[in-house]
Amino acid sequence: MFDLVIKLIMLILFFGVMVTVGLYCRRHATDVNGFVLGGRSVGPWLTAFAYGTSYFSAVVFVGYAGQFGWKYGIAATWAGIANALLGSLLAWAVLGRRTRVMTQHLDSATMPQFFGSRFDSKSLKLAASAIIFIFLIPYTASLYNGLSRLFGMAFNIDYSVCVVVMAVLTAVYVIAGGYMATAINDFIQGIIMLGGIVAVIAAVLKSQGGFLAALDGLAKITDPSVSETPGIFASFFGPDPVNLLGVMILTSLGTWGLPQMVQKFYAIKSEKAINEGMIVSTLFAAVVAGGCYFLGGFGRLFSDKVDVATEGFDAIIPAMLSGLPAILIALVVILVLSASMSTLSSLVLTSSSTLTLDFLKSSVKKDMNEKQQLFTMRLLIAVFIAISAVIAMVQYNSNVSFIAQLMGVSWGALAGAFLAPFLYGLYWKRTTKAACGVSFLFSTVVMLVNVVARPLFPTLLQSPINAGAFCMLAGMVIVPVVSLFTKAPAQGQIDRIFSCYDRTVTVSVKESIGAEEIK
């Protein structure tokens, strides 16, 4: 009874803080710019934590860490390292400044608006908004699933209750405070995630006799269906480095094309803040992502507590945590809640702003004023959260798919469609509208076919993870090739768009002695 009281007190405090922040931030959400981008005045630490917490959710902690830790052993940690270096450090370095400068220059608040303005194409804007709407919904639904087993383990509460509580509380603070509320709550949730993952790893390893003893135990495990090599699950690259590389590419390079991630650069206060945010974001990813995959790498040590064949990969992490003290289990639940609610808030804010600004205002009700836009976005946030909650409950009850597979399809379609057009659009003047359209079409078709007709794909690409990684890399080739064979954009339009990167610098120069004689 005492353990349950501790867990409930921690949960109530957590929820109370989230709602209070949302209500406090109402003053920042009085217009569209404030609601969607926080007035483009968000500092580096808030932006870095918003980026990191939107990046890592229950999908990573429960789904990916469990599944890939089981498959690849301790080598799964490479996925976390790639998330930090490629998904955070390099993403900030390559995209941060140019995204912030060009989106403000084009007055773009969403990724579809960027495509529409950058390529002077309403059709691209509408196509991008449709892709976001279609593929963010299943990703949003997948966020709830990581909570089901954890809440069942900690509180013995029905999954539907968990979903409804999380959905309602997230809706309250996002609808009230918009982007600024999500950014501040992301910072608080990020602190919880950092402390929680460190504490959980220490406790799990201690339960196995410490790090060296756990590593030794992992080295003694064999699985003939995976590999005959002794100690393969404790090895540097694991039993399947090729498929591990696919995971690294999808989960790292994917952030470069995900609208809810890239949009964080739109809102940062200044160019100077980007360098500071880049460092903070990278360190956050190293601890959280690296820690999650590192923890999952020891999953096979708990094979006596979980039957993967019948319970699935999503049961691995909860089984690893089931023997922890009550206060640590409560911390884990709050950790996963933090990760899920931060990502959920980012996704629904992206979906609602995209549908309102890029579809409804653009095509249906062009005279929509500021007040109507805000009302519509808030209404759509509630609708999207409700839809995702219903899908999550249906999926859970019918056992449709694993978390990682559902996320893989969404990430693959979104990042595959947007990554190359967005990156080339920021840097290469010759990028054409046609090339962007082909990239959109290619990735969405490939990922949809992968869902409905997976056996048609080569063995390596039957995994939605690998198919998504393939789409991203293919886009990097498709966009420049199609651009070179299609009509170049008008020079005047390109000069106007890229003028934001040109700066005139005035310096004072003192004449040297004898300057008159030199003349």
PDB file of C-alpha atoms in Angstrom, residues 51 85-95 111 252-259 261-262 265 411 415 418-420 422-423 472 476:
ATOM      1  CA  TYR A  51      14.403  18.589 -29.880  1.00  0.00           C
ATOM      2  CA  LEU A  85      26.293  12.258 -33.567  1.00  0.00           C
ATOM      3  CA  LEU A  86      24.242  12.022 -36.754  1.00  0.00           C
ATOM      4  CA  GLY A  87      20.711  12.674 -35.505  1.00  0.00           C
ATOM      5  CA  SER A  88      21.620  15.566 -33.196  1.00  0.00           C
ATOM      6  CA  LEU A  89      25.123  17.039 -33.636  1.00  0.00           C
ATOM      7  CA  LEU A  90      25.285  16.913 -37.432  1.00  0.00           C
ATOM      8  CA  ALA A  91      21.603  17.774 -37.864  1.00  0.00           C
ATOM      9  CA  TRP A  92      22.038  20.973 -35.845  1.00  0.00           C
ATOM     10  CA  ALA A  93      25.301  21.834 -37.620  1.00  0.00           C
ATOM     11  CA  VAL A  94      23.943  21.316 -41.145  1.00  0.00           C
ATOM     12  CA  LEU A  95      20.296  22.357 -40.798  1.00  0.00           C
ATOM     13  CA  MET A 111       7.415  22.472 -43.387  1.00  0.00           C
ATOM     14  CA  SER A 252      19.436   9.088 -36.904  1.00  0.00           C
ATOM     15  CA  LEU A 253      19.174  10.478 -40.418  1.00  0.00           C
ATOM     16  CA  GLY A 254      15.391  10.358 -40.124  1.00  0.00           C
ATOM     17  CA  THR A 255      15.313  13.391 -37.829  1.00  0.00           C
ATOM     18  CA  TRP A 256      16.604  15.538 -40.701  1.00  0.00           C
ATOM     19  CA  GLY A 257      13.303  15.153 -42.530  1.00  0.00           C
ATOM     20  CA  LEU A 258      10.725  14.858 -39.760  1.00  0.00           C
ATOM     21  CA  PRO A 259       8.571  18.020 -39.627  1.00  0.00           C
ATOM     22  CA  MET A 261      11.948  17.874 -35.426  1.00  0.00           C
ATOM     23  CA  VAL A 262      12.995  20.392 -38.074  1.00  0.00           C
ATOM     24  CA  PHE A 265      14.953  25.213 -35.646  1.00  0.00           C
ATOM     25  CA  TRP A 411       9.472   7.655 -40.025  1.00  0.00           C
ATOM     26  CA  ALA A 415      11.761  11.394 -43.625  1.00  0.00           C
ATOM     27  CA  PHE A 418      11.037  15.304 -46.990  1.00  0.00           C
ATOM     28  CA  LEU A 419      14.712  14.860 -46.084  1.00  0.00           C
ATOM     29  CA  ALA A 420      16.327  15.300 -49.497  1.00  0.00           C
ATOM     30  CA  PHE A 422      14.407  20.036 -47.573  1.00  0.00           C
ATOM     31  CA  LEU A 423      18.194  19.647 -47.393  1.00  0.00           C
ATOM     32  CA  MET A 472      15.979   8.382 -47.259  1.00  0.00           C
ATOM     33  CA  MET A 476      19.438  11.938 -51.750  1.00  0.00           C
TER      34      MET A 476
END
